[in-house]
Amino acid sequence: MQAACRFFDTLDRRRIAAVSLLLPSHAMNVSVEDIEKDPHAYLHRVLEGETVVVFEKDQPVAEMRPLSKRAGKRPMGLAKGDFVVPDDFDDPLPEDVLQLFEGE
C-alpha cells in the first residue's frame, strides 16, 4: 500500500513540475482553499507585483497578476481617417430597429 501511495505521490509531483514549466517563473502557486482563507494577503502580493497562480486539484485554474501600467492618456485622433461618423449618428433609431432591441 505504501509503495502505491509513493508512486502516485511521485506522479503528482511530476505532473505539477510539468505544469509549472508553462507558468511564469516568478509565480506563487496557491490552492483555492488558501485564497478563500485570506484573499487580501494574496491581493496584496499581486499589488506588490507578484503573480499568483491558483490551483484546484493540482491543476492551474486562474492567474492573478498586476495589470500593465499605461504610458499615459491616449492621444486624440488615433483613428482619424479610418471611418466617418454619419450625420444622423445621434438620431433616434427607427421603430422597427427599436422593436428588435426590445424583443417585440
CSV table of N, CA and C in Angstrom, one decimal:
chain,number,residue,atom,x,y,z
A,1,MET,N,0.8,-1.2,0.0
A,1,MET,CA,0.0,0.0,0.0
A,1,MET,C,0.9,1.3,0.0
A,2,GLN,N,1.9,1.3,0.8
A,2,GLN,CA,2.8,2.4,0.9
A,2,GLN,C,3.5,2.7,-0.4
A,3,ALA,N,3.9,1.6,-1.1
A,3,ALA,CA,4.5,1.7,-2.4
A,3,ALA,C,3.6,2.4,-3.4
A,4,ALA,N,2.3,2.0,-3.4
A,4,ALA,CA,1.4,2.6,-4.3
A,4,ALA,C,1.2,4.1,-4.0
A,5,CYS,N,1.1,4.4,-2.7
A,5,CYS,CA,1.0,5.8,-2.4
A,5,CYS,C,2.2,6.6,-2.8
A,6,ARG,N,3.4,6.1,-2.6
A,6,ARG,CA,4.6,6.8,-3.1
A,6,ARG,C,4.6,6.9,-4.6
A,7,PHE,N,4.1,5.9,-5.3
A,7,PHE,CA,4.1,6.0,-6.8
A,7,PHE,C,3.2,7.2,-7.2
A,8,PHE,N,2.0,7.3,-6.6
A,8,PHE,CA,1.0,8.3,-7.0
A,8,PHE,C,1.5,9.7,-6.6
A,9,ASP,N,2.2,9.7,-5.4
A,9,ASP,CA,2.7,11.0,-5.0
A,9,ASP,C,3.8,11.5,-5.9
A,10,THR,N,4.6,10.6,-6.4
A,10,THR,CA,5.7,10.9,-7.4
A,10,THR,C,5.0,11.4,-8.7
A,11,LEU,N,4.0,10.7,-9.1
A,11,LEU,CA,3.3,11.0,-10.3
A,11,LEU,C,2.7,12.5,-10.2
A,12,ASP,N,2.1,12.8,-9.1
A,12,ASP,CA,1.5,14.1,-8.9
A,12,ASP,C,2.6,15.2,-8.9
A,13,ARG,N,3.8,14.9,-8.3
A,13,ARG,CA,4.9,15.9,-8.3
A,13,ARG,C,5.4,16.1,-9.7
A,14,ARG,N,5.4,15.0,-10.5
A,14,ARG,CA,5.9,15.1,-11.9
A,14,ARG,C,4.9,16.0,-12.7
A,15,ARG,N,3.6,15.7,-12.5
A,15,ARG,CA,2.5,16.5,-13.2
A,15,ARG,C,2.6,18.0,-12.8
A,16,ILE,N,2.8,18.3,-11.5
A,16,ILE,CA,2.9,19.6,-11.1
A,16,ILE,C,4.2,20.3,-11.7
A,17,ALA,N,5.3,19.5,-11.7
A,17,ALA,CA,6.5,20.0,-12.3
A,17,ALA,C,6.3,20.3,-13.8
A,18,ALA,N,5.6,19.5,-14.5
A,18,ALA,CA,5.4,19.7,-15.9
A,18,ALA,C,4.5,20.9,-16.1
A,19,VAL,N,3.5,21.1,-15.3
A,19,VAL,CA,2.7,22.3,-15.5
A,19,VAL,C,3.4,23.5,-15.1
A,20,SER,N,4.3,23.5,-14.1
A,20,SER,CA,5.0,24.6,-13.7
A,20,SER,C,6.0,25.2,-14.7
A,21,LEU,N,6.4,24.3,-15.7
A,21,LEU,CA,7.2,24.8,-16.8
A,21,LEU,C,6.5,25.8,-17.6
A,22,LEU,N,5.1,25.7,-17.7
A,22,LEU,CA,4.3,26.6,-18.5
A,22,LEU,C,4.0,27.9,-17.8
A,23,LEU,N,4.2,27.9,-16.5
A,23,LEU,CA,3.8,29.1,-15.7
A,23,LEU,C,5.0,30.0,-15.6
A,24,PRO,N,4.7,31.3,-15.3
A,24,PRO,CA,5.8,32.3,-15.1
A,24,PRO,C,6.7,31.8,-13.9
A,25,SER,N,8.0,32.0,-14.1
A,25,SER,CA,9.0,31.5,-13.1
A,25,SER,C,8.8,32.3,-11.8
A,26,HIS,N,8.3,33.5,-11.8
A,26,HIS,CA,8.2,34.3,-10.6
A,26,HIS,C,6.8,34.1,-10.0
A,27,ALA,N,6.0,33.2,-10.4
A,27,ALA,CA,4.7,33.0,-9.9
A,27,ALA,C,4.7,32.3,-8.6
A,28,MET,N,3.7,32.6,-7.7
A,28,MET,CA,3.5,32.0,-6.5
A,28,MET,C,2.3,31.1,-6.7
A,29,ASN,N,2.4,29.8,-6.4
A,29,ASN,CA,1.3,28.8,-6.6
A,29,ASN,C,0.6,28.6,-5.2
A,30,VAL,N,-0.7,28.8,-5.3
A,30,VAL,CA,-1.6,28.6,-4.1
A,30,VAL,C,-2.8,27.8,-4.5
A,31,SER,N,-3.4,27.2,-3.5
A,31,SER,CA,-4.7,26.5,-3.7
A,31,SER,C,-5.9,27.4,-3.6
A,32,VAL,N,-7.0,26.9,-4.1
A,32,VAL,CA,-8.2,27.7,-3.9
A,32,VAL,C,-8.5,27.9,-2.4
A,33,GLU,N,-8.3,26.8,-1.7
A,33,GLU,CA,-8.5,26.9,-0.2
A,33,GLU,C,-7.7,28.0,0.4
A,34,ASP,N,-6.4,28.2,0.0
A,34,ASP,CA,-5.6,29.2,0.5
A,34,ASP,C,-6.2,30.6,0.2
A,35,ILE,N,-6.6,30.8,-1.0
A,35,ILE,CA,-7.2,32.0,-1.4
A,35,ILE,C,-8.5,32.3,-0.6
A,36,GLU,N,-9.3,31.3,-0.4
A,36,GLU,CA,-10.5,31.5,0.4
A,36,GLU,C,-10.2,31.9,1.8
A,37,LYS,N,-9.1,31.4,2.4
A,37,LYS,CA,-8.8,31.7,3.8
A,37,LYS,C,-8.4,33.2,4.0
A,38,ASP,N,-7.6,33.7,3.0
A,38,ASP,CA,-7.0,35.0,3.2
A,38,ASP,C,-6.8,35.7,1.8
A,39,PRO,N,-7.9,36.1,1.2
A,39,PRO,CA,-7.8,36.7,-0.1
A,39,PRO,C,-7.0,38.0,-0.2
A,40,HIS,N,-7.1,38.8,0.9
A,40,HIS,CA,-6.4,40.1,1.0
A,40,HIS,C,-4.9,39.9,0.9
A,41,ALA,N,-4.4,38.9,1.6
A,41,ALA,CA,-3.0,38.7,1.6
A,41,ALA,C,-2.5,38.4,0.2
A,42,TYR,N,-3.2,37.6,-0.6
A,42,TYR,CA,-2.8,37.4,-2.0
A,42,TYR,C,-3.0,38.6,-2.9
A,43,LEU,N,-4.0,39.3,-2.7
A,43,LEU,CA,-4.2,40.5,-3.4
A,43,LEU,C,-3.1,41.5,-3.2
A,44,HIS,N,-2.7,41.6,-1.9
A,44,HIS,CA,-1.6,42.5,-1.6
A,44,HIS,C,-0.3,42.1,-2.3
A,45,ARG,N,-0.1,40.8,-2.4
A,45,ARG,CA,1.1,40.3,-3.1
A,45,ARG,C,1.1,40.7,-4.6
A,46,VAL,N,-0.1,40.6,-5.2
A,46,VAL,CA,-0.3,41.0,-6.6
A,46,VAL,C,-0.1,42.5,-6.7
A,47,LEU,N,-0.6,43.3,-5.8
A,47,LEU,CA,-0.4,44.7,-5.9
A,47,LEU,C,1.1,45.1,-5.7
A,48,GLU,N,1.9,44.2,-5.1
A,48,GLU,CA,3.3,44.4,-5.0
A,48,GLU,C,4.1,43.9,-6.2
A,49,GLY,N,3.4,43.4,-7.2
A,49,GLY,CA,4.0,43.0,-8.5
A,49,GLY,C,4.1,41.5,-8.7
A,50,GLU,N,3.7,40.7,-7.7
A,50,GLU,CA,3.9,39.2,-7.9
A,50,GLU,C,2.7,38.6,-8.6
A,51,THR,N,3.0,37.5,-9.3
A,51,THR,CA,1.9,36.8,-10.0
A,51,THR,C,1.5,35.6,-9.1
A,52,VAL,N,0.2,35.4,-8.9
A,52,VAL,CA,-0.3,34.3,-8.1
A,52,VAL,C,-1.1,33.4,-9.0
A,53,VAL,N,-0.7,32.1,-9.0
A,53,VAL,CA,-1.4,31.1,-9.8
A,53,VAL,C,-2.2,30.2,-8.9
A,54,VAL,N,-3.5,30.1,-9.1
A,54,VAL,CA,-4.4,29.4,-8.2
A,54,VAL,C,-4.6,28.0,-8.8
A,55,PHE,N,-4.4,27.0,-7.9
A,55,PHE,CA,-4.5,25.6,-8.3
A,55,PHE,C,-5.8,25.0,-7.6
A,56,GLU,N,-6.4,24.1,-8.4
A,56,GLU,CA,-7.5,23.3,-7.8
A,56,GLU,C,-7.3,21.9,-8.2
A,57,LYS,N,-7.1,21.0,-7.3
A,57,LYS,CA,-6.8,19.6,-7.6
A,57,LYS,C,-5.6,19.4,-8.5
A,58,ASP,N,-4.6,20.1,-8.1
A,58,ASP,CA,-3.3,20.0,-8.8
A,58,ASP,C,-3.3,20.6,-10.3
A,59,GLN,N,-4.4,21.3,-10.6
A,59,GLN,CA,-4.5,21.9,-11.9
A,59,GLN,C,-4.5,23.4,-11.8
A,60,PRO,N,-3.8,24.2,-12.6
A,60,PRO,CA,-3.9,25.6,-12.5
A,60,PRO,C,-5.2,26.1,-13.1
A,61,VAL,N,-6.0,26.9,-12.4
A,61,VAL,CA,-7.3,27.3,-12.8
A,61,VAL,C,-7.4,28.8,-13.0
A,62,ALA,N,-6.5,29.6,-12.4
A,62,ALA,CA,-6.5,31.0,-12.6
A,62,ALA,C,-5.2,31.6,-12.3
A,63,GLU,N,-5.0,32.8,-12.9
A,63,GLU,CA,-3.7,33.5,-12.6
A,63,GLU,C,-4.1,35.0,-12.3
A,64,MET,N,-3.6,35.4,-11.2
A,64,MET,CA,-3.8,36.8,-10.7
A,64,MET,C,-2.4,37.5,-10.9
A,65,ARG,N,-2.4,38.6,-11.7
A,65,ARG,CA,-1.2,39.3,-11.9
A,65,ARG,C,-1.5,40.8,-12.0
A,66,PRO,N,-0.5,41.6,-11.8
A,66,PRO,CA,-0.7,43.0,-11.9
A,66,PRO,C,-1.0,43.4,-13.3
A,67,LEU,N,-1.9,44.4,-13.5
A,67,LEU,CA,-2.2,44.9,-14.8
A,67,LEU,C,-1.0,45.7,-15.3
A,68,SER,N,-0.7,45.7,-16.6
A,68,SER,CA,0.4,46.5,-17.1
A,68,SER,C,0.0,48.0,-17.0
A,69,LYS,N,0.9,48.8,-16.6
A,69,LYS,CA,0.6,50.2,-16.5
A,69,LYS,C,0.5,50.9,-17.9
A,70,ARG,N,-0.4,51.8,-18.0
A,70,ARG,CA,-0.5,52.6,-19.3
A,70,ARG,C,0.6,53.7,-19.3
A,71,ALA,N,1.0,54.0,-20.4
A,71,ALA,CA,2.1,55.0,-20.5
A,71,ALA,C,1.5,56.4,-20.3
A,72,GLY,N,0.2,56.5,-20.3
A,72,GLY,CA,-0.5,57.8,-20.2
A,72,GLY,C,-1.8,57.8,-21.0
A,73,LYS,N,-2.3,59.0,-21.1
A,73,LYS,CA,-3.6,59.1,-21.9
A,73,LYS,C,-3.3,58.9,-23.4
A,74,ARG,N,-4.2,58.2,-24.0
A,74,ARG,CA,-4.0,58.0,-25.5
A,74,ARG,C,-4.3,59.3,-26.2
A,75,PRO,N,-3.5,59.6,-27.2
A,75,PRO,CA,-3.7,60.9,-28.0
A,75,PRO,C,-5.0,60.8,-28.8
A,76,MET,N,-5.6,62.0,-28.9
A,76,MET,CA,-6.8,62.2,-29.7
A,76,MET,C,-6.5,61.9,-31.2
A,77,GLY,N,-7.4,61.4,-31.9
A,77,GLY,CA,-7.3,61.3,-33.3
A,77,GLY,C,-6.5,60.1,-33.8
A,78,LEU,N,-6.4,59.0,-33.0
A,78,LEU,CA,-5.6,57.8,-33.4
A,78,LEU,C,-6.3,57.2,-34.6
A,79,ALA,N,-7.6,57.2,-34.8
A,79,ALA,CA,-8.3,56.6,-35.9
A,79,ALA,C,-8.7,57.6,-36.9
A,80,LYS,N,-8.2,58.8,-36.9
A,80,LYS,CA,-8.6,59.8,-37.9
A,80,LYS,C,-8.4,59.3,-39.3
A,81,GLY,N,-9.5,59.4,-40.1
A,81,GLY,CA,-9.5,59.0,-41.4
A,81,GLY,C,-9.8,57.5,-41.7
A,82,ASP,N,-9.9,56.7,-40.6
A,82,ASP,CA,-10.3,55.3,-40.7
A,82,ASP,C,-11.8,55.1,-40.9
A,83,PHE,N,-12.6,56.0,-40.4
A,83,PHE,CA,-14.0,55.9,-40.6
A,83,PHE,C,-14.6,57.3,-40.4
A,84,VAL,N,-15.8,57.4,-40.9
A,84,VAL,CA,-16.6,58.7,-40.8
A,84,VAL,C,-17.8,58.5,-40.0
A,85,VAL,N,-18.1,59.3,-39.0
A,85,VAL,CA,-19.3,59.3,-38.2
A,85,VAL,C,-20.4,59.9,-39.0
A,86,PRO,N,-21.5,59.2,-39.3
A,86,PRO,CA,-22.5,59.8,-40.1
A,86,PRO,C,-23.3,60.9,-39.4
A,87,ASP,N,-23.8,61.8,-40.2
A,87,ASP,CA,-24.5,63.0,-39.6
A,87,ASP,C,-25.7,62.6,-38.7
A,88,ASP,N,-26.3,61.4,-39.0
A,88,ASP,CA,-27.5,61.0,-38.3
A,88,ASP,C,-27.2,60.0,-37.1
A,89,PHE,N,-25.9,60.0,-36.7
A,89,PHE,CA,-25.5,59.1,-35.6
A,89,PHE,C,-26.3,59.2,-34.4
A,90,ASP,N,-26.6,60.5,-34.0
A,90,ASP,CA,-27.3,60.7,-32.7
A,90,ASP,C,-28.9,60.7,-32.9
A,91,ASP,N,-29.3,60.5,-34.1
A,91,ASP,CA,-30.8,60.5,-34.3
A,91,ASP,C,-31.4,59.3,-33.6
A,92,PRO,N,-32.7,59.4,-33.2
A,92,PRO,CA,-33.4,58.2,-32.7
A,92,PRO,C,-33.4,57.1,-33.7
A,93,LEU,N,-33.4,55.8,-33.2
A,93,LEU,CA,-33.5,54.7,-34.0
A,93,LEU,C,-34.9,54.5,-34.6
A,94,PRO,N,-35.0,54.0,-35.8
A,94,PRO,CA,-36.3,53.7,-36.4
A,94,PRO,C,-37.1,52.7,-35.6
A,95,GLU,N,-38.4,52.8,-35.6
A,95,GLU,CA,-39.3,51.9,-34.8
A,95,GLU,C,-39.0,50.4,-35.0
A,96,ASP,N,-38.8,50.0,-36.2
A,96,ASP,CA,-38.5,48.5,-36.4
A,96,ASP,C,-37.2,48.1,-35.8
A,97,VAL,N,-36.2,48.9,-35.7
A,97,VAL,CA,-34.9,48.6,-35.1
A,97,VAL,C,-35.1,48.6,-33.6
A,98,LEU,N,-35.9,49.5,-33.0
A,98,LEU,CA,-36.1,49.5,-31.6
A,98,LEU,C,-36.9,48.3,-31.2
A,99,GLN,N,-37.8,47.8,-32.0
A,99,GLN,CA,-38.6,46.6,-31.6
A,99,GLN,C,-37.6,45.4,-31.6
A,100,LEU,N,-36.7,45.3,-32.5
A,100,LEU,CA,-35.7,44.2,-32.4
A,100,LEU,C,-34.9,44.2,-31.1
A,101,PHE,N,-34.5,45.4,-30.7
A,101,PHE,CA,-33.8,45.5,-29.4
A,101,PHE,C,-34.6,45.1,-28.2
A,102,GLU,N,-35.9,45.5,-28.3
A,102,GLU,CA,-36.8,45.2,-27.2
A,102,GLU,C,-37.5,43.8,-27.2
A,103,GLY,N,-37.2,43.1,-28.3
A,103,GLY,CA,-37.7,41.7,-28.4
A,103,GLY,C,-39.1,41.6,-28.7
A,104,GLU,N,-39.6,42.6,-29.4
A,104,GLU,CA,-41.1,42.6,-29.8
A,104,GLU,C,-41.2,42.1,-31.2
